[in-house]
Tab-separated table of C-alpha atoms and ligand atoms in Angstrom:
chain	number	residue	atom	x	y	z
A	1	UNK	CA	0.000	0.000	0.000
A	2	UNK	CA	3.043	2.286	-0.145
A	3	UNK	CA	3.083	2.946	-3.882
A	4	UNK	CA	0.700	5.686	-4.955
A	5	UNK	CA	-0.592	7.150	-8.181
A	6	UNK	CA	-2.178	10.421	-9.171
A	7	UNK	CA	-5.893	10.423	-9.662
A	8	UNK	CA	-7.455	11.614	-12.908
A	9	UNK	CA	-11.043	12.457	-13.697
A	10	UNK	CA	-12.558	9.442	-15.486
A	11	UNK	CA	-14.509	11.820	-17.771
A	12	UNK	CA	-11.948	14.360	-18.971
A	13	UNK	CA	-8.629	12.969	-17.749
A	14	UNK	CA	-7.849	16.116	-15.749
A	15	UNK	CA	-5.593	15.554	-12.808
A	16	UNK	CA	-7.669	15.656	-9.640
A	17	UNK	CA	-4.405	16.292	-7.798
A	18	UNK	CA	-4.391	13.808	-5.062
A	19	UNK	CA	-2.632	10.482	-4.992
A	20	UNK	CA	-4.160	7.534	-3.190
A	21	UNK	CA	-2.963	4.034	-2.402
A	22	UNK	CA	-2.135	2.125	-5.540
A	23	UNK	CA	-3.943	-1.141	-5.339
A	24	UNK	CA	-3.576	-2.009	-9.026
A	25	UNK	CA	-1.194	-4.742	-7.896
A	26	UNK	CA	-3.807	-7.277	-6.823
A	27	UNK	CA	-1.617	-8.905	-4.204
A	28	UNK	CA	-1.400	-5.588	-2.319
A	29	UNK	CA	-5.087	-4.805	-2.654
A	30	UNK	CA	-7.139	-5.528	0.464
A	31	UNK	CA	-10.375	-7.351	-0.205
A	32	UNK	CA	-13.313	-4.979	-0.013
A	33	UNK	CA	-15.133	-7.160	2.476
A	34	UNK	CA	-12.083	-7.151	4.768
A	35	UNK	CA	-11.976	-3.362	4.640
A	36	UNK	CA	-15.660	-2.810	5.328
A	37	UNK	CA	-15.507	-5.222	8.239
A	38	UNK	CA	-12.427	-3.542	9.684
A	39	UNK	CA	-13.975	-0.046	9.409
A	40	UNK	CA	-17.130	-1.164	11.160
A	41	UNK	CA	-15.290	-3.000	13.952
A	42	UNK	CA	-13.230	0.082	14.752
A	43	UNK	CA	-16.399	1.836	15.946
A	44	UNK	CA	-16.304	-0.369	19.051
A	45	UNK	CA	-12.652	0.457	19.817
A	46	UNK	CA	-11.724	2.969	22.551
A	47	UNK	CA	-8.699	4.309	20.625
A	48	UNK	CA	-9.060	7.992	19.578
A	49	UNK	CA	-8.056	7.167	16.000
A	50	UNK	CA	-10.719	4.464	15.741
A	51	UNK	CA	-13.369	6.643	17.368
A	52	UNK	CA	-12.878	9.269	14.683
A	53	UNK	CA	-15.282	8.771	11.784
A	54	UNK	CA	-12.473	9.971	9.521
A	55	UNK	CA	-9.475	8.000	10.768
A	56	UNK	CA	-11.319	4.704	11.088
A	57	UNK	CA	-11.230	4.815	7.278
A	58	UNK	CA	-7.461	5.439	7.315
A	59	UNK	CA	-6.726	2.902	4.555
A	60	UNK	CA	-8.169	5.391	2.048
A	61	UNK	CA	-6.365	8.416	3.522
A	62	UNK	CA	-2.834	9.582	2.645
A	63	UNK	CA	-0.457	7.150	4.276
A	64	UNK	CA	2.331	9.574	5.163
A	65	UNK	CA	0.697	10.952	8.305
A	66	UNK	CA	2.119	9.380	11.455
A	67	UNK	CA	-0.523	8.134	13.884
A	68	UNK	CA	1.123	10.071	16.729
A	69	UNK	CA	0.665	13.323	14.776
A	70	UNK	CA	-3.073	12.937	14.267
A	71	UNK	CA	-5.154	15.842	15.582
A	72	UNK	CA	-8.674	14.571	16.187
A	73	UNK	CA	-11.781	15.860	17.939
A	74	UNK	CA	-13.587	12.550	17.149
A	75	UNK	CA	-15.135	14.031	14.001
A	76	UNK	CA	-17.344	12.179	11.521
A	77	UNK	CA	-19.666	9.287	12.493
A	78	UNK	CA	-22.544	11.602	11.629
A	79	UNK	CA	-26.162	10.405	11.485
A	80	UNK	CA	-28.265	9.595	8.459
A	81	UNK	CA	-31.784	10.815	9.140
A	82	UNK	CA	-35.072	10.149	7.328
A	83	UNK	CA	-36.911	13.333	6.280
A	84	UNK	CA	-40.502	12.077	5.878
A	85	UNK	CA	-42.305	15.432	5.658
A	86	UNK	CA	-39.672	16.921	3.370
A	87	UNK	CA	-39.976	13.821	1.170
A	88	UNK	CA	-43.696	14.389	0.873
A	89	UNK	CA	-43.326	18.059	0.059
A	90	UNK	CA	-40.599	17.344	-2.525
A	91	UNK	CA	-42.593	14.491	-4.070
A	92	UNK	CA	-40.140	11.613	-3.526
A	93	UNK	CA	-40.544	8.365	-1.610
A	94	UNK	CA	-37.049	7.829	-0.215
A	95	UNK	CA	-35.322	10.878	1.223
A	96	UNK	CA	-32.447	10.810	3.703
A	97	UNK	CA	-30.175	13.499	5.107
A	98	UNK	CA	-26.534	12.862	5.952
A	99	UNK	CA	-26.094	15.487	8.646
A	100	UNK	CA	-22.523	16.720	8.553
A	101	UNK	CA	-23.544	19.511	10.913
A	102	UNK	CA	-23.346	16.941	13.720
A	103	UNK	CA	-19.560	17.296	13.821
A	104	UNK	CA	-17.544	18.735	16.737
A	105	UNK	CA	-17.627	22.341	15.506
A	106	UNK	CA	-20.998	21.957	13.764
A	107	UNK	CA	-20.011	21.594	10.116
A	108	UNK	CA	-18.565	19.149	7.570
A	109	UNK	CA	-15.304	21.094	7.620
A	110	UNK	CA	-14.079	19.061	10.604
A	111	UNK	CA	-13.726	15.897	8.521
A	112	UNK	CA	-11.175	17.579	6.265
A	113	UNK	CA	-9.580	19.690	8.932
A	114	UNK	CA	-8.502	16.733	11.058
A	115	UNK	CA	-6.354	15.451	8.166
A	116	UNK	CA	-4.935	18.790	6.992
A	117	UNK	CA	-4.233	20.022	10.542
A	118	UNK	CA	-2.402	16.762	11.247
A	119	UNK	CA	-0.189	17.398	8.201
A	120	UNK	CA	0.508	20.974	9.378
A	121	UNK	CA	1.487	19.652	12.793
A	122	UNK	CA	3.664	16.896	11.336
A	123	UNK	CA	5.446	19.428	9.112
A	124	UNK	CA	6.185	21.595	12.141
A	125	UNK	CA	4.145	24.696	11.193
A	126	UNK	CA	3.494	27.203	14.012
A	127	UNK	CA	0.772	29.026	12.072
A	128	UNK	CA	-2.167	27.841	10.000
A	129	UNK	CA	-4.488	30.177	8.088
A	130	UNK	CA	-7.668	30.291	6.028
A	131	UNK	CA	-10.087	32.675	4.345
A	132	UNK	CA	-13.611	31.708	5.213
A	133	UNK	CA	-17.330	32.348	5.138
A	134	UNK	CA	-17.291	31.125	8.751
A	135	UNK	CA	-17.306	27.349	9.035
A	136	UNK	CA	-13.771	26.666	7.827
A	137	UNK	CA	-12.462	29.290	10.244
A	138	UNK	CA	-14.378	27.808	13.182
A	139	UNK	CA	-13.107	24.350	12.362
A	140	UNK	CA	-9.518	25.396	11.667
A	141	UNK	CA	-9.326	27.416	14.880
A	142	UNK	CA	-10.505	24.420	16.914
A	143	UNK	CA	-8.086	21.929	15.363
A	144	UNK	CA	-5.172	24.383	15.567
A	145	UNK	CA	-5.887	24.964	19.252
A	146	UNK	CA	-6.130	21.242	19.829
A	147	UNK	CA	-2.718	20.747	18.166
A	148	UNK	CA	-1.052	23.684	19.933
A	149	UNK	CA	-0.719	25.735	16.715
A	150	UNK	CA	-1.674	29.369	16.133
A	151	UNK	CA	-4.361	30.246	13.612
A	152	UNK	CA	-5.071	33.248	11.388
A	153	UNK	CA	-8.591	33.768	10.069
A	154	UNK	CA	-9.663	36.183	7.294
A	155	UNK	CA	-13.423	36.687	6.975
A	156	UNK	CA	-15.573	39.188	5.067
A	157	UNK	CA	-16.639	41.939	7.449
A	158	UNK	CA	-20.302	41.726	8.460
A	159	UNK	CA	-20.960	38.832	6.094
A	160	UNK	CA	-20.566	35.811	8.332
A	161	UNK	CA	-22.889	34.666	11.096
A	162	UNK	CA	-22.144	35.647	14.694
A	163	UNK	CA	-22.210	32.015	15.741
A	164	UNK	CA	-19.308	31.160	13.470
A	165	UNK	CA	-17.331	34.296	14.284
A	166	UNK	CA	-17.691	33.607	18.002
A	167	UNK	CA	-16.362	30.084	17.525
A	168	UNK	CA	-13.136	31.345	15.917
A	169	UNK	CA	-12.655	33.820	18.763
A	170	UNK	CA	-13.303	31.264	21.476
A	171	UNK	CA	-10.905	28.738	19.937
A	172	UNK	CA	-8.245	31.456	20.019
A	173	UNK	CA	-7.754	32.427	16.366
A	174	UNK	CA	-6.332	35.795	15.347
A	175	UNK	CA	-9.498	36.850	13.541
A	176	UNK	CA	-9.416	39.601	10.907
A	177	UNK	CA	-12.600	40.976	9.375
A	178	UNK	CA	-11.672	42.384	5.968
A	179	UNK	CA	-13.680	44.983	4.096
A	180	UNK	CA	-14.230	42.567	1.233
A	181	UNK	CA	-16.059	39.385	0.319
A	182	UNK	CA	-14.806	35.777	0.591
A	183	UNK	CA	-13.057	35.966	-2.762
A	184	UNK	CA	-11.231	39.148	-1.674
A	185	UNK	CA	-10.163	37.479	1.593
A	186	UNK	CA	-8.847	34.521	-0.395
A	187	UNK	CA	-6.763	36.727	-2.641
A	188	UNK	CA	-5.233	38.614	0.332
A	189	UNK	CA	-4.474	35.325	2.056
A	190	UNK	CA	-2.727	33.939	-1.021
A	191	UNK	CA	-0.365	36.929	-0.871
A	192	UNK	CA	0.222	36.453	2.883
A	193	UNK	CA	1.045	32.774	2.385
A	194	UNK	CA	3.685	33.667	-0.215
A	195	UNK	CA	5.429	35.963	2.245
A	196	UNK	CA	4.997	34.218	5.592
A	197	UNK	CA	5.573	30.633	6.799
A	198	UNK	CA	1.905	29.850	7.370
A	199	UNK	CA	0.160	26.675	6.268
A	200	UNK	CA	-2.910	27.261	4.088
A	201	UNK	CA	-5.960	25.327	5.248
A	202	UNK	CA	-8.538	26.297	2.613
A	203	UNK	CA	-10.137	23.515	0.596
A	204	UNK	CA	-7.517	23.863	-2.149
A	205	UNK	CA	-5.413	21.979	0.400
A	206	UNK	CA	-5.598	18.393	-0.916
A	207	UNK	CA	-5.548	16.873	2.567
A	208	UNK	CA	-8.829	18.631	3.390
A	209	UNK	CA	-10.428	16.929	0.404
A	210	UNK	CA	-9.063	13.557	1.477
A	211	UNK	CA	-10.674	13.871	4.902
A	212	UNK	CA	-13.986	15.123	3.499
A	213	UNK	CA	-14.080	12.028	1.285
A	214	UNK	CA	-14.801	9.843	4.307
A	215	UNK	CA	-18.353	11.237	4.618
A	216	UNK	CA	-19.244	9.348	1.429
A	217	UNK	CA	-17.610	6.125	2.637
A	218	UNK	CA	-19.509	6.441	5.893
A	219	UNK	CA	-22.754	7.166	4.030
A	220	UNK	CA	-22.336	3.993	1.975
A	221	UNK	CA	-21.559	1.996	5.093
A	222	UNK	CA	-24.808	3.312	6.607
A	223	UNK	CA	-26.665	2.285	3.438
A	224	UNK	CA	-25.085	-1.167	3.523
A	225	UNK	CA	-23.147	-0.238	0.339
A	226	UNK	CA	-26.356	0.139	-1.678
A	227	UNK	CA	-25.863	3.214	-3.860
A	228	UNK	CA	-28.632	5.847	-3.776
A	229	UNK	CA	-29.837	7.207	-7.119
A	230	UNK	CA	-29.020	10.819	-6.192
A	231	UNK	CA	-26.726	12.687	-3.812
A	232	UNK	CA	-27.423	16.423	-3.571
A	233	UNK	CA	-24.866	18.829	-2.179
A	234	UNK	CA	-24.590	22.620	-1.738
A	235	UNK	CA	-21.931	24.352	-3.836
A	236	UNK	CA	-19.716	27.188	-2.591
A	237	UNK	CA	-15.982	26.977	-3.195
A	238	UNK	CA	-16.788	23.491	-4.575
A	239	UNK	CA	-14.318	21.524	-2.460
A	240	UNK	CA	-16.971	19.331	-0.896
A	241	UNK	CA	-18.657	18.227	-4.106
A	242	UNK	CA	-15.196	17.366	-5.458
A	243	UNK	CA	-14.383	15.370	-2.326
A	244	UNK	CA	-17.624	13.401	-2.460
A	245	UNK	CA	-17.163	12.705	-6.167
A	246	UNK	CA	-13.633	11.462	-5.606
A	247	UNK	CA	-14.865	9.222	-2.801
A	248	UNK	CA	-17.464	7.573	-5.030
A	249	UNK	CA	-14.938	7.084	-7.868
A	250	UNK	CA	-12.582	5.404	-5.413
A	251	UNK	CA	-15.276	3.204	-3.886
A	252	UNK	CA	-16.202	1.991	-7.353
A	253	UNK	CA	-12.571	1.338	-8.181
A	254	UNK	CA	-12.146	-0.599	-4.947
A	255	UNK	CA	-15.186	-2.704	-5.735
A	256	UNK	CA	-17.091	-1.421	-2.700
A	257	UNK	CA	-19.950	-0.171	-4.865
A	258	UNK	CA	-21.142	-1.206	-8.300
A	259	UNK	CA	-22.419	2.149	-9.648
A	260	UNK	CA	-22.085	5.875	-9.044
A	261	UNK	CA	-24.928	8.008	-7.708
A	262	UNK	CA	-25.788	11.126	-9.697
A	263	UNK	CA	-24.151	13.932	-7.718
A	264	UNK	CA	-25.978	17.238	-8.194
A	265	UNK	CA	-24.796	20.618	-6.939
A	266	UNK	CA	-27.131	23.397	-5.816
A	267	UNK	CA	-26.210	27.078	-5.500
A	268	UNK	CA	-28.050	30.196	-4.382
A	269	UNK	CA	-29.342	32.277	-7.315
A	270	UNK	CA	-27.234	35.222	-6.150
A	271	UNK	CA	-24.031	33.175	-5.891
A	272	UNK	CA	-24.303	30.890	-8.898
A	273	UNK	CA	-20.932	30.780	-10.726
A	274	UNK	CA	-21.103	27.020	-11.371
A	275	UNK	CA	-24.671	27.181	-12.665
A	276	UNK	CA	-23.697	29.929	-15.093
A	277	UNK	CA	-20.472	28.147	-16.027
A	278	UNK	CA	-22.378	24.980	-16.958
A	279	UNK	CA	-25.234	26.735	-18.718
A	280	UNK	CA	-23.273	29.372	-20.594
A	281	UNK	CA	-19.972	27.630	-21.383
A	282	UNK	CA	-20.815	23.928	-20.994
A	283	UNK	CA	-18.336	23.795	-18.107
A	284	UNK	CA	-15.413	25.016	-20.232
A	285	UNK	CA	-14.727	28.428	-18.671
A	286	UNK	CA	-15.514	29.771	-15.221
A	287	UNK	CA	-17.995	32.619	-15.081
A	288	UNK	CA	-17.245	34.411	-11.820
A	289	UNK	CA	-20.030	36.486	-10.241
A	290	UNK	CA	-20.430	39.127	-7.526
A	291	UNK	CA	-22.035	36.930	-4.887
A	292	UNK	CA	-25.039	37.947	-2.810
A	293	UNK	CA	-27.116	35.595	-0.679
A	294	UNK	CA	-28.346	35.341	2.903
A	295	UNK	CA	-26.965	31.787	2.911
A	296	UNK	CA	-23.645	33.388	3.868
A	297	UNK	CA	-21.669	30.121	3.927
A	298	UNK	CA	-21.964	29.852	0.132
A	299	UNK	CA	-21.627	33.549	-0.697
A	300	UNK	CA	-18.778	32.815	-3.119
A	301	UNK	CA	-18.398	34.113	-6.669
A	302	UNK	CA	-15.070	32.694	-7.800
A	303	UNK	CA	-14.897	29.063	-6.649
A	304	UNK	CA	-11.419	27.522	-6.529
A	305	UNK	CA	-12.434	23.929	-7.278
A	306	UNK	CA	-14.860	24.570	-10.141
A	307	UNK	CA	-13.011	22.306	-12.593
A	308	UNK	CA	-13.170	19.354	-10.267
A	309	UNK	CA	-16.868	20.003	-9.691
A	310	UNK	CA	-17.469	19.987	-13.454
A	311	UNK	CA	-15.685	16.611	-13.620
A	312	UNK	CA	-17.912	15.249	-10.875
A	313	UNK	CA	-21.071	16.433	-12.632
A	314	UNK	CA	-19.991	15.001	-15.977
A	315	UNK	CA	-18.770	11.689	-14.605
A	316	UNK	CA	-21.740	10.953	-12.376
A	317	UNK	CA	-24.435	12.402	-14.659
A	318	UNK	CA	-25.547	14.896	-12.013
A	319	UNK	CA	-26.776	18.401	-12.680
A	320	UNK	CA	-26.588	21.950	-11.302
A	321	UNK	CA	-29.485	24.067	-10.156
A	322	UNK	CA	-29.998	27.399	-8.449
A	323	UNK	CA	-32.582	28.371	-5.851
A	324	UNK	CA	-33.989	31.684	-4.641
A	325	UNK	CA	-33.652	33.206	-1.173
A	326	UNK	CA	-37.302	32.460	-0.433
A	327	UNK	CA	-36.931	28.846	-1.577
A	328	UNK	CA	-33.890	28.438	0.690
A	329	UNK	CA	-35.679	29.850	3.748
A	330	UNK	CA	-38.763	27.721	3.183
A	331	UNK	CA	-36.702	24.553	2.701
A	332	UNK	CA	-34.748	25.312	5.875
A	333	UNK	CA	-37.964	25.592	7.909
A	334	UNK	CA	-39.200	22.316	6.396
A	335	UNK	CA	-35.997	20.501	7.376
A	336	UNK	CA	-36.441	21.988	10.841
A	337	UNK	CA	-40.034	20.749	10.982
A	338	UNK	CA	-38.749	17.198	10.418
A	339	UNK	CA	-36.816	17.613	13.689
A	340	UNK	CA	-33.462	17.721	11.927
A	341	UNK	CA	-32.625	21.367	11.213
A	342	UNK	CA	-29.647	22.866	9.400
A	343	UNK	CA	-28.096	26.187	8.462
A	344	UNK	CA	-29.322	28.100	5.371
A	345	UNK	CA	-26.563	26.925	3.002
A	346	UNK	CA	-27.475	23.283	3.685
A	347	UNK	CA	-31.133	23.909	2.913
A	348	UNK	CA	-30.368	24.662	-0.742
A	349	UNK	CA	-30.261	20.873	-1.150
A	350	UNK	CA	-33.974	20.409	-0.383
A	351	UNK	CA	-34.931	23.537	-2.331
A	352	UNK	CA	-32.899	22.201	-5.273
A	353	UNK	CA	-34.411	18.727	-4.978
A	354	UNK	CA	-37.913	20.164	-5.284
A	355	UNK	CA	-36.919	21.836	-8.535
A	356	UNK	CA	-35.226	18.706	-9.859
A	357	UNK	CA	-38.355	16.655	-9.142
A	358	UNK	CA	-40.526	19.220	-10.944
A	359	UNK	CA	-38.155	19.066	-13.924
A	360	UNK	CA	-38.308	15.248	-13.950
A	361	UNK	CA	-34.549	14.912	-13.345
A	362	UNK	CA	-35.292	13.155	-10.035
A	363	UNK	CA	-38.087	10.569	-10.330
A	364	UNK	CA	-40.536	10.079	-7.448
A	365	UNK	CA	-39.459	6.467	-6.836
A	366	UNK	CA	-35.720	7.221	-6.818
A	367	UNK	CA	-33.680	7.335	-3.613
A	368	UNK	CA	-32.133	10.660	-2.656
A	369	UNK	CA	-29.571	11.680	-0.029
A	370	UNK	CA	-29.183	15.343	0.885
A	371	UNK	CA	-25.833	16.376	2.345
A	372	UNK	CA	-26.602	18.804	5.178
A	373	UNK	CA	-23.371	20.650	5.758
A	374	UNK	CA	-23.958	22.822	8.837
A	375	UNK	CA	-25.873	22.799	12.121
A	376	UNK	CA	-29.072	24.785	12.704
A	377	UNK	CA	-27.392	26.744	15.521
A	378	UNK	CA	-24.691	28.098	13.212
A	379	UNK	CA	-26.941	30.965	12.140
A	380	UNK	CA	-29.675	31.619	14.728
A	381	UNK	CA	-30.192	35.168	13.466
A	382	UNK	CA	-31.447	33.913	10.092
A	383	UNK	CA	-33.793	31.437	11.801
A	384	UNK	CA	-35.228	33.992	14.220
A	385	UNK	CA	-35.721	36.603	11.521
A	386	UNK	CA	-37.500	34.042	9.363
A	387	UNK	CA	-39.919	32.898	12.047
A	388	UNK	CA	-40.564	36.443	13.294
A	389	UNK	CA	-41.371	37.497	9.748
A	390	UNK	CA	-38.425	39.890	9.425
A	391	UNK	CA	-36.463	38.107	6.699
A	392	UNK	CA	-38.590	39.088	3.693
A	393	UNK	CA	-40.907	41.909	2.736
A	394	UNK	CA	-44.543	41.108	3.602
A	395	UNK	CA	-45.730	40.678	0.002
A	396	UNK	CA	-42.922	38.282	-0.843
A	397	UNK	CA	-43.783	36.042	2.115
A	398	UNK	CA	-47.482	35.829	1.147
A	399	UNK	CA	-46.816	35.002	-2.472
A	400	UNK	CA	-44.557	32.090	-1.673
A	401	UNK	CA	-46.478	30.620	1.262
A	402	UNK	CA	-43.724	31.473	3.707
A	403	UNK	CA	-46.256	32.610	6.302
A	404	UNK	CA	-47.549	29.049	6.772
A	405	UNK	CA	-44.033	27.843	7.624
A	406	UNK	CA	-43.378	30.575	10.186
A	407	UNK	CA	-43.623	29.704	13.871
A	408	UNK	CA	-43.520	32.972	15.812
A	409	UNK	CA	-42.711	33.067	19.522
A	410	UNK	CA	-45.912	33.983	21.417
A	411	UNK	CA	-45.813	36.462	24.288
A	412	UNK	CA	-48.497	35.566	26.870
A	413	UNK	CA	-49.644	36.484	30.347
A	414	UNK	CA	-48.022	34.129	32.874
A	415	UNK	CA	-51.180	32.068	33.518
A	416	UNK	CA	-52.116	28.463	32.830
A	417	UNK	CA	-55.361	29.657	31.181
A	418	UNK	CA	-53.457	31.705	28.606
A	419	UNK	CA	-51.193	28.767	27.787
A	420	UNK	CA	-54.047	26.246	27.610
A	421	UNK	CA	-56.076	28.416	25.300
A	422	UNK	CA	-53.040	28.814	23.021
A	423	UNK	CA	-52.560	25.054	23.061
A	424	UNK	CA	-56.205	24.470	22.137
A	425	UNK	CA	-56.008	26.977	19.272
A	426	UNK	CA	-52.838	25.324	17.963
A	427	UNK	CA	-54.394	21.881	18.259
A	428	UNK	CA	-57.457	22.998	16.273
A	429	UNK	CA	-55.169	24.434	13.599
A	430	UNK	CA	-53.360	21.147	13.086
A	431	UNK	CA	-56.444	18.873	12.937
A	432	UNK	CA	-56.653	17.176	9.539
B	1	F0G	N1	-22.326	24.480	3.330
B	1	F0G	C1	-21.730	25.110	4.351
B	1	F0G	C2	-22.430	25.143	5.656
B	1	F0G	C3	-20.472	25.723	4.168
B	1	F0G	O1	-19.894	26.326	5.195
B	1	F0G	C4	-19.860	25.679	2.893
B	1	F0G	C5	-18.575	26.319	2.654
B	1	F0G	C6	-20.538	25.005	1.874
B	1	F0G	C7	-21.759	24.422	2.120
B	1	F0G	C8	-19.970	24.882	0.508
B	1	F0G	O2	-18.945	23.948	0.483
B	1	F0G	O3	-17.161	25.425	-0.397
B	1	F0G	O4	-16.879	22.957	-0.345
B	1	F0G	O5	-18.490	24.008	-1.928
B	1	F0G	N2	-17.974	27.037	3.484
B	1	F0G	C9	-16.610	27.560	3.338
B	1	F0G	C10	-16.159	28.234	4.611
B	1	F0G	C11	-16.370	28.318	2.127
B	1	F0G	O6	-15.269	29.101	4.562
B	1	F0G	O7	-16.646	27.888	5.672
B	1	F0G	P1	-17.791	24.082	-0.621
């Protein structure tokens, strides 16, 4: 398992950058059943490495990281939830959500950060850095602190949620709010990295992608290696869709699965560079945009990993779609009403699914997995504004049926009678 090869997109042959164990020599290749058994058994082990939902899959991770160097907060091992009411409203029978928001810092970023932070530690870096719309910075700051490294965070001023900003501060990052957007922060950081010995932890870092891959392996384990028809993922800087695509290519190559799911990527209408790139250039040339969306995590106009995302779309037969601000907010409240909840950027998946069903791209009998990327509590301001009716202008809310999804807090006299009468009213309202 020492020898390694580069990995190329099966569709266009483009180098997808990252090498992985070369098992083309059959004598060195572990049998798939041995691997799946080993990964499952590790869940019962008390060792930190085995308890991590990333490192228990270490056979498919870069082999050069010493076990003693691993920085883990026991990430991964996230639940796969049914979404029965969302399924009904989208018009599909089988709908599941892989909730990557149930990670130590509340987003999928932890699965990649554990690997990349371990590399930074092994290489002896004192400083790690990222530009972020909030989740990467929260995650990086936590893993850096855990490893005894310093962290530098660049975020767009006033454009990330308070929840995420407060995480970076609490985990001890040097946090700079720049008068720019994410893409501007990224370009400043690239200049800093050229001049200072800091280790870049954005998703262009290949080790992040390797760690994020494990979510797909874990998903397939949870589905007993039966491939769903569709996997739907939000698109921002497009690292995650690339990671999931790579994971499915590898699983197929390893004989763990027999087919690929269609991986589709959903963006906000106001931050839709991939949608425009596919529709206007057939995926040949990036069309960057000036991003604007309340789903601040995916407020990105110039995504770094767009080429890899195009490869994933073309190879798996997935599609791209864009959704409006109102559609995002409504989908978020619906995911909440299934008892699951997520942050706005994750809800684009359900909003996108509804469109794909209407277009006939997703058939009612097909199985669908939504990748929920961040926890509901990441952006409480958005949620409160939505339910209080402050997120949209009144007319907009009526037209799109938002009002029915709103659950306002009720201010009552402190008496049992007042509460009971409210309860009775609510009960009448929900009778069939
Ligand atoms: N969902 C959430 C909650 C995110 O935080 C991000 C990206 C995405 C989806 C999109 O993933 O960039 O891999 O396509 N957040 C980054 C950050 C950019 O800085 O936290 P992607």
